[in-house]
C-alpha cells in the first residue's frame, strides 16, 4: 500500500461531499464576516471619539443649555449648527479661579447654493485668545488668517485652490489643515472680522433678513483649566456662578460627548455578545455535522485501519478537514467583509450615522488575519471530539494480533513468526523490511487466498474489512 497522505485524503473527503463541506464553510464564513464588520464599526466610532476629544484641546465647553445635543452632534457627527448667545457672559466665566484660557467661537452655516463654494460649517475664532485652532495651525505650519482670509479643512475641495466663495463674497485661502479624521476636516475657519464681512453681505441679508454684529455673538466658549485643577469641580463652579436666568451651561468634554460614548460602549458590548453567540452556534453546528459524518464513515475508517492507518493518522485526517474548513471560511468572511466595507462605506456611514469608517489597508489586513485565526480556532475546536473518536477507533475495532492480542496488526517480527506462512522466504523478506505480513502479496497466505486459515489468525470486526482482505 502506498504511503498514507493525510492532507490528500482530507481534501478528497471535502470535495466528495460538496453540500456538507460548503454548509460547514458557510457557518464559519458568517462568524468571520460578522466579526469583521462589527469590529470595524466599533473601532471606527471609538477612534472618532478619541480623535475628537484630543483634537478639541478644551477641558470645558460652555454652550446654551438647550443646544447641548446639537453641540455633541456637531463635534462627533459633523452636523451643522448655528446657535448663538450674548458675548457678555464671556468675561464672567474667564474671571473665575482655575480658568487658564477662555476662547469664544462663532458657528455659521453656508448654503447649498451657487452663492457658496460648498455647504460647510464655518467657525470664527479670536486669534488673541484662541488655543484650539492656533495649535492646529502651528502643527501644519500655516500662518494665522487675517481679515478676508480663510483656512479650510482637508476634505474641502474648492473650484479654485486659493479662493472660496460664501454668500457671493470671495475669500482667500491661506492654508489647508491636515487630515484629522474628525468633523473639523469639513469646516472652514476665519477670524471674527471675516465673519462680520459675511454677515454684512447682501446675500446674507437676503437669506436671513438680518445683519447681526458678530463681535457680540458667541456659539461656544472653549475653556482650558489650569494645571492641577479638577475639571469636573470647575465645571460645577461655572454653573453655580452663572446666574439662574443664564441660558448657558458648562460641560466637560467627556460629559458633552457622554451620549456618544455610551452608545459606542453599548454597541461594542452588543457586538461582542453577538460574535460570542455566533461562535457558540458555529461550534455546535460543526460538532453535530462532524459527529454525524464520522458515524456515516465507519466503514471507511475501518478499511483505512486495516490498510495500515494508525490512530494518529485517522485523527489527523479529521483535524485537517477542520483546519481547511476554518481557513477557507475565515478567509472568505474576511475578504467579503472587507469588500463590502470598501464598496458600501458611504451607505453604512449614512444609515448607521457613523461619521467615519477606518478602511486603511494595514488595519483591514491585520483584522482579517484575526478573523481567520478565530474561525480556524472555532473549526478546530469543533472537530476535536470527532478526531478523538477516530483516534480510539483503531484500538476499539482494529484487527488483533494472535500472539499479543493487540491492534498492532502483526507489524513486529516476533508476531509475524506466529503465522503459518512464516516458513516461506518471501514472507520472511517482507517482514524483515518492516512490512506487515498481510500487506505483502508475496505471502503464500495472501497469494493462495487461504482465507479460512487467515481468519483463525487475524479477526477483523467489520464485514467490509473481511471482504477487502479476501480480495
Short mmCIF file of C-alpha atoms in Angstrom, two decimals:
data_model
loop_
_atom_site.label_atom_id
_atom_site.label_comp_id
_atom_site.label_asym_id
_atom_site.label_seq_id
_atom_site.Cartn_x
_atom_site.Cartn_y
_atom_site.Cartn_z
CA UNK A 1 0.00 0.00 0.00
CA UNK A 2 1.26 3.49 -0.83
CA UNK A 3 2.16 5.93 1.94
CA UNK A 4 -0.86 7.37 3.68
CA UNK A 5 -1.21 11.12 2.94
CA UNK A 6 -3.45 12.94 5.43
CA UNK A 7 -3.84 16.19 3.53
CA UNK A 8 -4.73 14.48 0.28
CA UNK A 9 -7.35 12.29 1.91
CA UNK A 10 -8.86 15.27 3.77
CA UNK A 11 -9.20 17.28 0.56
CA UNK A 12 -10.77 14.33 -1.22
CA UNK A 13 -13.26 13.84 1.59
CA UNK A 14 -14.30 17.51 1.43
CA UNK A 15 -14.64 17.57 -2.35
CA UNK A 16 -16.54 14.29 -2.39
CA UNK A 17 -19.26 15.79 -0.19
CA UNK A 18 -19.67 19.37 -1.52
CA UNK A 19 -23.02 20.13 0.11
CA UNK A 20 -21.84 19.14 3.56
CA UNK A 21 -18.48 20.87 3.13
CA UNK A 22 -19.92 24.17 1.88
CA UNK A 23 -22.53 24.15 4.63
CA UNK A 24 -19.78 23.95 7.24
CA UNK A 25 -17.75 26.60 5.43
CA UNK A 26 -20.81 28.88 5.41
CA UNK A 27 -21.15 28.69 9.20
CA UNK A 28 -17.50 29.68 9.63
CA UNK A 29 -17.92 32.37 6.96
CA UNK A 30 -20.77 34.02 8.90
CA UNK A 31 -18.64 34.09 12.06
CA UNK A 32 -15.68 35.72 10.29
CA UNK A 33 -17.88 38.16 8.36
CA UNK A 34 -19.83 39.33 11.43
CA UNK A 35 -16.62 39.76 13.43
CA UNK A 36 -15.01 41.75 10.61
CA UNK A 37 -17.96 44.10 10.17
CA UNK A 38 -18.77 44.70 13.84
CA UNK A 39 -15.13 45.28 14.79
CA UNK A 40 -14.64 47.90 12.08
CA UNK A 41 -17.81 49.75 13.11
CA UNK A 42 -17.00 49.79 16.83
CA UNK A 43 -13.31 50.62 16.37
CA UNK A 44 -14.16 53.45 13.97
CA UNK A 45 -16.54 55.03 16.48
CA UNK A 46 -14.02 54.70 19.31
CA UNK A 47 -11.25 56.21 17.21
CA UNK A 48 -13.53 59.08 16.19
CA UNK A 49 -14.34 59.86 19.83
CA UNK A 50 -10.68 59.78 20.85
CA UNK A 51 -9.60 61.91 17.91
CA UNK A 52 -12.35 64.47 18.51
CA UNK A 53 -11.51 64.76 22.21
CA UNK A 54 -7.78 65.09 21.55
CA UNK A 55 -8.31 67.50 18.65
CA UNK A 56 -10.62 69.75 20.62
CA UNK A 57 -7.98 70.70 23.17
CA UNK A 58 -10.52 72.18 25.61
CA UNK A 59 -11.32 70.82 29.07
CA UNK A 60 -14.73 72.52 29.38
CA UNK A 61 -17.22 73.78 26.81
CA UNK A 62 -19.87 76.38 27.61
CA UNK A 63 -22.91 76.33 25.30
CA UNK A 64 -26.61 77.23 25.59
CA UNK A 65 -28.43 74.64 27.71
CA UNK A 66 -30.90 73.62 25.03
CA UNK A 67 -28.12 73.10 22.46
CA UNK A 68 -26.00 70.56 24.30
CA UNK A 69 -27.16 67.79 21.97
CA UNK A 70 -26.55 69.98 18.90
CA UNK A 71 -23.01 70.66 20.06
CA UNK A 72 -22.33 66.96 20.61
CA UNK A 73 -23.71 66.10 17.17
CA UNK A 74 -21.57 68.83 15.65
CA UNK A 75 -18.40 67.56 17.31
CA UNK A 76 -18.97 63.84 16.71
CA UNK A 77 -21.20 63.56 13.65
CA UNK A 78 -20.19 66.77 11.90
CA UNK A 79 -23.74 68.12 11.71
CA UNK A 80 -24.12 71.85 11.01
CA UNK A 81 -25.19 74.21 13.79
CA UNK A 82 -25.59 77.99 14.16
CA UNK A 83 -26.85 78.72 17.69
CA UNK A 84 -25.53 81.83 19.48
CA UNK A 85 -25.61 83.66 22.81
CA UNK A 86 -24.57 87.10 24.03
CA UNK A 87 -20.85 87.69 24.49
CA UNK A 88 -21.35 89.45 27.82
CA UNK A 89 -21.10 86.11 29.63
CA UNK A 90 -17.53 85.53 28.44
CA UNK A 91 -15.92 87.90 30.94
CA UNK A 92 -17.82 86.37 33.86
CA UNK A 93 -16.54 82.91 33.03
CA UNK A 94 -12.97 84.00 32.20
CA UNK A 95 -12.58 85.70 35.59
CA UNK A 96 -13.24 82.52 37.60
CA UNK A 97 -10.41 80.91 39.56
CA UNK A 98 -8.97 77.83 37.85
CA UNK A 99 -9.60 79.08 34.30
CA UNK A 100 -6.35 79.39 32.37
CA UNK A 101 -7.70 80.27 28.92
CA UNK A 102 -11.13 81.17 27.63
CA UNK A 103 -11.74 81.49 23.89
CA UNK A 104 -15.09 82.18 22.14
CA UNK A 105 -16.09 80.60 18.83
CA UNK A 106 -18.91 81.54 16.47
CA UNK A 107 -20.65 78.94 14.27
CA UNK A 108 -22.28 79.72 10.93
CA UNK A 109 -23.64 77.64 8.07
CA UNK A 110 -23.08 78.17 4.40
CA UNK A 111 -25.75 77.39 1.82
CA UNK A 112 -26.00 74.56 -0.68
CA UNK A 113 -26.45 77.06 -3.49
CA UNK A 114 -24.49 78.83 -6.18
CA UNK A 115 -23.61 81.64 -3.79
CA UNK A 116 -21.34 79.31 -1.80
CA UNK A 117 -18.47 77.07 -2.83
CA UNK A 118 -19.80 74.29 -0.58
CA UNK A 119 -22.23 73.69 2.27
CA UNK A 120 -19.91 73.61 5.25
CA UNK A 121 -19.65 74.61 8.88
CA UNK A 122 -17.94 77.98 9.26
CA UNK A 123 -16.16 78.68 12.55
CA UNK A 124 -14.94 82.11 13.61
CA UNK A 125 -12.38 82.49 16.41
CA UNK A 126 -10.37 85.20 18.16
CA UNK A 127 -6.64 84.89 17.40
CA UNK A 128 -5.79 86.78 20.61
CA UNK A 129 -7.42 84.25 22.97
CA UNK A 130 -7.60 81.12 20.83
CA UNK A 131 -5.72 77.99 21.88
CA UNK A 132 -7.57 75.43 19.73
CA UNK A 133 -7.22 76.46 16.07
CA UNK A 134 -3.86 78.14 16.63
CA UNK A 135 -2.41 74.81 17.83
CA UNK A 136 -3.55 73.14 14.59
CA UNK A 137 -2.03 75.96 12.55
CA UNK A 138 1.28 75.58 14.36
CA UNK A 139 1.33 71.82 13.61
CA UNK A 140 0.60 72.42 9.93
CA UNK A 141 2.92 75.45 9.76
CA UNK A 142 0.14 77.73 8.50
CA UNK A 143 0.08 81.42 9.27
CA UNK A 144 -2.76 82.99 11.21
CA UNK A 145 -5.54 84.18 8.84
CA UNK A 146 -6.28 87.86 8.62
CA UNK A 147 -9.36 89.78 7.54
CA UNK A 148 -10.79 88.32 4.33
CA UNK A 149 -8.73 85.12 4.62
CA UNK A 150 -9.78 81.58 5.47
CA UNK A 151 -8.33 78.19 6.36
CA UNK A 152 -10.19 75.16 5.06
CA UNK A 153 -10.35 71.52 6.17
CA UNK A 154 -8.68 68.68 4.31
CA UNK A 155 -11.91 67.35 2.77
CA UNK A 156 -12.98 70.65 1.22
CA UNK A 157 -12.02 70.99 -2.44
CA UNK A 158 -12.99 74.39 -3.91
CA UNK A 159 -13.01 75.07 -7.64
CA UNK A 160 -10.08 77.44 -7.23
CA UNK A 161 -7.33 76.21 -4.98
CA UNK A 162 -6.65 79.60 -3.37
CA UNK A 163 -10.19 81.03 -3.29
CA UNK A 164 -13.59 80.17 -1.84
CA UNK A 165 -16.90 81.97 -2.16
CA UNK A 166 -19.53 82.29 0.56
CA UNK A 167 -22.71 84.34 0.16
CA UNK A 168 -21.30 85.74 -3.10
CA UNK A 169 -18.24 87.12 -1.32
CA UNK A 170 -14.78 85.81 -2.40
CA UNK A 171 -12.22 84.95 0.28
CA UNK A 172 -8.58 83.99 0.00
CA UNK A 173 -7.49 80.50 1.14
CA UNK A 174 -4.22 80.75 3.06
CA UNK A 175 -3.93 77.12 4.16
CA UNK A 176 -5.30 73.58 4.21
CA UNK A 177 -5.39 71.73 7.52
CA UNK A 178 -4.03 68.19 7.64
CA UNK A 179 -6.50 65.33 7.80
CA UNK A 180 -7.52 64.61 11.40
CA UNK A 181 -10.39 62.12 10.97
CA UNK A 182 -12.80 64.47 12.77
CA UNK A 183 -15.63 66.75 11.68
CA UNK A 184 -13.14 69.63 11.51
CA UNK A 185 -11.94 68.20 8.19
CA UNK A 186 -15.12 69.64 6.64
CA UNK A 187 -15.03 73.04 8.38
CA UNK A 188 -13.83 76.50 7.35
CA UNK A 189 -12.01 78.71 9.88
CA UNK A 190 -11.80 82.50 9.93
CA UNK A 191 -11.43 85.45 12.28
CA UNK A 192 -14.36 87.41 13.74
CA UNK A 193 -13.60 90.25 11.28
CA UNK A 194 -14.08 87.92 8.31
CA UNK A 195 -17.29 86.59 9.86
CA UNK A 196 -18.57 90.16 10.08
CA UNK A 197 -17.92 90.61 6.35
CA UNK A 198 -20.09 87.57 5.64
CA UNK A 199 -22.91 88.75 7.91
CA UNK A 200 -22.81 92.21 6.33
CA UNK A 201 -23.14 90.86 2.77
CA UNK A 202 -26.28 91.38 0.69
CA UNK A 203 -26.77 87.67 0.18
CA UNK A 204 -26.74 87.09 3.97
CA UNK A 205 -29.37 89.74 4.47
CA UNK A 206 -31.42 88.39 1.58
CA UNK A 207 -31.34 84.91 3.14
CA UNK A 208 -31.76 85.65 6.86
CA UNK A 209 -33.24 89.20 6.82
CA UNK A 210 -30.82 90.45 9.46
CA UNK A 211 -27.35 91.96 9.80
CA UNK A 212 -26.11 90.95 13.25
CA UNK A 213 -22.94 92.19 14.91
CA UNK A 214 -20.66 89.17 15.01
CA UNK A 215 -18.39 90.77 17.63
CA UNK A 216 -21.19 90.41 20.20
CA UNK A 217 -22.15 86.81 19.38
CA UNK A 218 -20.70 83.54 20.65
CA UNK A 219 -21.72 79.96 19.90
CA UNK A 220 -19.39 78.10 22.27
CA UNK A 221 -16.85 79.05 24.88
CA UNK A 222 -13.74 76.85 24.97
CA UNK A 223 -12.10 76.72 28.39
CA UNK A 224 -8.74 75.32 29.37
CA UNK A 225 -8.30 74.65 33.10
CA UNK A 226 -5.11 75.42 34.99
CA UNK A 227 -2.79 72.52 35.65
CA UNK A 228 -3.84 70.54 38.72
CA UNK A 229 -7.41 71.87 38.67
CA UNK A 230 -10.28 69.41 38.99
CA UNK A 231 -12.11 69.83 35.68
CA UNK A 232 -15.43 68.47 36.93
CA UNK A 233 -15.31 70.72 40.00
CA UNK A 234 -14.51 73.72 37.79
CA UNK A 235 -17.48 72.94 35.56
CA UNK A 236 -19.75 72.80 38.62
CA UNK A 237 -18.31 76.11 39.81
CA UNK A 238 -19.03 77.76 36.47
CA UNK A 239 -22.61 76.52 36.51
CA UNK A 240 -23.03 77.75 40.09
CA UNK A 241 -21.57 81.20 39.38
CA UNK A 242 -23.70 81.75 36.33
CA UNK A 243 -26.97 83.47 37.15
CA UNK A 244 -30.11 81.38 37.35
CA UNK A 245 -31.53 83.19 34.36
CA UNK A 246 -28.38 82.44 32.36
CA UNK A 247 -29.07 80.42 29.20
CA UNK A 248 -25.64 78.78 29.46
CA UNK A 249 -24.31 75.56 30.94
CA UNK A 250 -20.76 74.27 31.31
CA UNK A 251 -19.89 70.70 30.34
CA UNK A 252 -16.66 68.79 30.45
CA UNK A 253 -15.55 67.40 27.12
CA UNK A 254 -16.39 63.84 28.17
CA UNK A 255 -19.76 64.93 29.57
CA UNK A 256 -20.88 66.65 26.39
CA UNK A 257 -19.82 63.54 24.47
CA UNK A 258 -21.31 61.17 27.08
CA UNK A 259 -24.21 60.06 24.90
CA UNK A 260 -21.90 59.18 22.04
CA UNK A 261 -19.53 57.40 24.44
CA UNK A 262 -22.38 55.37 25.95
CA UNK A 263 -23.70 54.49 22.52
CA UNK A 264 -20.25 53.32 21.43
CA UNK A 265 -19.78 51.25 24.58
CA UNK A 266 -23.22 49.68 24.19
CA UNK A 267 -22.55 48.92 20.56
CA UNK A 268 -19.25 47.30 21.48
CA UNK A 269 -20.91 45.15 24.16
CA UNK A 270 -23.71 44.06 21.85
CA UNK A 271 -21.21 43.23 19.12
CA UNK A 272 -19.11 41.13 21.49
CA UNK A 273 -22.18 39.23 22.70
CA UNK A 274 -23.36 38.68 19.13
CA UNK A 275 -19.98 37.35 17.98
CA UNK A 276 -19.79 35.08 21.05
CA UNK A 277 -23.25 33.65 20.35
CA UNK A 278 -22.40 33.10 16.70
CA UNK A 279 -19.16 31.36 17.73
CA UNK A 280 -21.05 29.02 20.08
CA UNK A 281 -23.64 28.25 17.41
CA UNK A 282 -20.92 27.57 14.85
CA UNK A 283 -19.13 25.19 17.25
CA UNK A 284 -22.36 23.32 17.97
CA UNK A 285 -23.32 23.13 14.29
CA UNK A 286 -19.89 21.91 13.17
CA UNK A 287 -19.75 19.44 16.06
CA UNK A 288 -23.07 17.93 15.04
CA UNK A 289 -22.10 17.72 11.39
CA UNK A 290 -18.70 16.19 12.19
CA UNK A 291 -20.29 13.63 14.53
CA UNK A 292 -22.91 12.61 12.00
CA UNK A 293 -20.26 12.39 9.31
CA UNK A 294 -17.98 10.20 11.42
CA UNK A 295 -20.84 7.80 12.12
CA UNK A 296 -21.59 7.61 8.39
CA UNK A 297 -17.93 6.94 7.57
CA UNK A 298 -17.49 3.97 9.92
CA UNK A 299 -16.81 1.52 7.12
CA UNK A 300 -14.35 3.95 5.51
CA UNK A 301 -12.33 4.27 8.71
CA UNK A 302 -12.44 0.50 9.21
CA UNK A 303 -10.90 -0.11 5.79
CA UNK A 304 -8.26 2.57 6.39
CA UNK A 305 -7.39 1.00 9.75
CA UNK A 306 -6.88 -2.42 8.17
CA UNK A 307 -4.81 -0.88 5.38
CA UNK A 308 -2.30 0.48 7.90
CA UNK A 309 -3.62 3.86 9.03
CA UNK A 310 -2.88 4.24 12.72
CA UNK A 311 -5.00 6.20 15.18
CA UNK A 312 -2.91 9.37 14.80
CA UNK A 313 -3.43 9.45 11.04
CA UNK A 314 -7.18 8.87 11.34
CA UNK A 315 -7.49 11.69 13.88
CA UNK A 316 -5.17 13.90 11.83
CA UNK A 317 -7.37 13.48 8.78
CA UNK A 318 -10.42 14.79 10.66
CA UNK A 319 -8.43 17.66 12.18
CA UNK A 320 -7.08 18.55 8.75
CA UNK A 321 -10.62 18.76 7.44
CA UNK A 322 -11.47 21.12 10.31
CA UNK A 323 -8.40 23.25 9.57
CA UNK A 324 -9.26 23.50 5.87
CA UNK A 325 -12.87 24.45 6.64
CA UNK A 326 -11.75 27.08 9.16
CA UNK A 327 -9.15 28.63 6.88
CA UNK A 328 -11.43 28.75 3.84
CA UNK A 329 -14.47 30.04 5.75
CA UNK A 330 -12.40 32.58 7.66
CA UNK A 331 -10.70 33.85 4.52
CA UNK A 332 -13.98 34.19 2.63
CA UNK A 333 -15.61 36.00 5.55
CA UNK A 334 -12.73 38.46 5.91
CA UNK A 335 -12.48 39.02 2.15
CA UNK A 336 -16.22 39.56 1.63
CA UNK A 337 -16.39 41.79 4.74
CA UNK A 338 -13.51 43.94 3.51
CA UNK A 339 -15.03 44.23 0.03
CA UNK A 340 -18.42 45.17 1.45
CA UNK A 341 -16.87 47.86 3.66
CA UNK A 342 -14.98 49.39 0.76
CA UNK A 343 -17.95 49.33 -1.62
CA UNK A 344 -20.73 50.35 0.78
CA UNK A 345 -18.67 52.64 3.03
CA UNK A 346 -20.71 55.78 2.37
CA UNK A 347 -24.00 53.90 2.64
CA UNK A 348 -23.05 52.42 6.01
CA UNK A 349 -21.94 55.81 7.31
CA UNK A 350 -25.27 57.37 6.27
CA UNK A 351 -27.56 54.59 7.52
CA UNK A 352 -25.75 53.94 10.82
CA UNK A 353 -24.90 57.62 11.44
CA UNK A 354 -21.19 56.88 11.72
CA UNK A 355 -19.05 59.88 10.79
CA UNK A 356 -16.03 57.91 9.54
CA UNK A 357 -15.05 54.29 8.88
CA UNK A 358 -11.48 53.11 9.22
CA UNK A 359 -10.76 51.34 5.94
CA UNK A 360 -6.99 51.64 5.80
CA UNK A 361 -5.31 48.65 4.18
CA UNK A 362 -2.98 47.83 7.09
CA UNK A 363 -5.83 47.90 9.62
CA UNK A 364 -8.10 45.70 7.48
CA UNK A 365 -5.26 43.25 6.80
CA UNK A 366 -4.47 42.77 10.50
CA UNK A 367 -8.17 42.49 11.36
CA UNK A 368 -8.69 39.96 8.55
CA UNK A 369 -5.90 37.78 9.95
CA UNK A 370 -7.53 37.92 13.40
CA UNK A 371 -10.87 36.86 11.91
CA UNK A 372 -9.18 33.93 10.15
CA UNK A 373 -7.46 32.85 13.38
CA UNK A 374 -10.76 32.92 15.28
CA UNK A 375 -12.50 30.98 12.52
CA UNK A 376 -9.67 28.44 12.50
CA UNK A 377 -9.79 28.07 16.28
CA UNK A 378 -13.57 27.53 16.31
CA UNK A 379 -13.39 24.98 13.49
CA UNK A 380 -10.56 23.02 15.11
CA UNK A 381 -12.35 23.01 18.49
CA UNK A 382 -15.49 21.67 16.81
CA UNK A 383 -13.51 18.85 15.16
CA UNK A 384 -11.60 17.77 18.29
CA UNK A 385 -14.33 15.43 19.54
CA UNK A 386 -14.64 13.68 16.19
CA UNK A 387 -10.83 13.44 15.96
CA UNK A 388 -10.74 11.84 19.40
CA UNK A 389 -13.42 9.39 18.31
CA UNK A 390 -11.34 8.43 15.27
CA UNK A 391 -8.20 8.13 17.40
CA UNK A 392 -9.87 5.48 19.57
CA UNK A 393 -11.45 3.82 16.54
CA UNK A 394 -8.50 1.58 15.71
CA UNK A 395 -7.98 0.47 19.32
CA UNK A 396 -11.66 -0.47 19.52
CA UNK A 397 -12.12 -2.02 16.12
CA UNK A 398 -8.75 -2.84 14.58
CA UNK A 399 -7.55 -6.40 13.73
CA UNK A 400 -6.00 -8.28 16.63
CA UNK A 401 -2.63 -10.00 16.74
CA UNK A 402 -2.88 -13.65 17.80
CA UNK A 403 0.24 -13.56 19.93
CA UNK A 404 -0.13 -10.20 21.73
CA UNK A 405 -3.91 -9.73 21.48
CA UNK A 406 -3.39 -6.09 20.45
CA UNK A 407 -4.20 -3.91 17.47
CA UNK A 408 -0.63 -3.94 16.13
CA UNK A 409 -1.65 -5.96 13.03
CA UNK A 410 1.38 -8.24 13.34
CA UNK A 411 3.90 -5.49 12.50
CA UNK A 412 6.70 -6.99 14.57
CA UNK A 413 8.95 -9.87 13.51
CA UNK A 414 8.04 -11.88 16.59
CA UNK A 415 4.36 -11.60 15.78
CA UNK A 416 4.96 -12.49 12.14
CA UNK A 417 6.65 -15.73 13.21
CA UNK A 418 3.33 -16.98 14.55
CA UNK A 419 1.79 -17.02 11.07
CA UNK A 420 1.62 -20.33 9.16
CA UNK A 421 3.32 -18.82 6.13
CA UNK A 422 6.41 -17.67 8.07
CA UNK A 423 8.44 -20.57 6.67
CA UNK A 424 8.35 -19.11 3.16
CA UNK A 425 11.37 -16.96 2.22
CA UNK A 426 9.18 -14.29 0.61
CA UNK A 427 7.26 -13.89 3.82
CA UNK A 428 10.41 -13.53 5.92
CA UNK A 429 11.85 -11.00 3.46
CA UNK A 430 8.72 -8.85 3.62
CA UNK A 431 8.65 -8.93 7.40
CA UNK A 432 12.38 -8.13 7.68
CA UNK A 433 11.67 -4.96 5.68
CA UNK A 434 9.16 -3.93 8.37
CA UNK A 435 6.25 -4.69 6.05
CA UNK A 436 3.19 -6.20 7.77
CA UNK A 437 2.83 -9.75 6.57
CA UNK A 438 -0.78 -9.31 5.45
CA UNK A 439 0.20 -6.39 3.21
CA UNK A 440 2.67 -8.41 1.14
CA UNK A 441 1.21 -10.06 -1.95
CA UNK A 442 4.24 -12.37 -1.92
CA UNK A 443 2.87 -14.02 1.19
CA UNK A 444 1.62 -17.51 0.48
CA UNK A 445 -1.45 -16.98 2.64
CA UNK A 446 -2.42 -13.93 0.58
CA UNK A 447 -1.48 -15.44 -2.74
CA UNK A 448 -3.33 -18.71 -2.18
CA UNK A 449 -6.33 -16.91 -0.65
CA UNK A 450 -6.23 -19.28 2.29
CA UNK A 451 -9.00 -17.30 3.91
CA UNK A 452 -10.11 -19.86 6.42
CA UNK A 453 -6.63 -20.19 7.89
CA UNK A 454 -6.15 -16.39 7.81
CA UNK A 455 -9.42 -15.78 9.64
CA UNK A 456 -8.30 -18.01 12.52
CA UNK A 457 -5.19 -15.83 12.94
CA UNK A 458 -6.49 -12.24 12.49
CA UNK A 459 -10.13 -11.48 13.30
CA UNK A 460 -11.35 -8.15 11.82
CA UNK A 461 -14.54 -6.67 13.20
CA UNK A 462 -16.25 -5.18 10.13
CA UNK A 463 -17.59 -7.40 7.34
CA UNK A 464 -16.38 -4.96 4.72
CA UNK A 465 -12.82 -5.37 6.06
CA UNK A 466 -13.09 -9.11 5.70
CA UNK A 467 -14.20 -8.68 2.10
CA UNK A 468 -11.27 -6.36 1.39
CA UNK A 469 -8.79 -8.76 2.89
CA UNK A 470 -10.14 -11.64 0.87
CA UNK A 471 -9.52 -9.90 -2.47
#
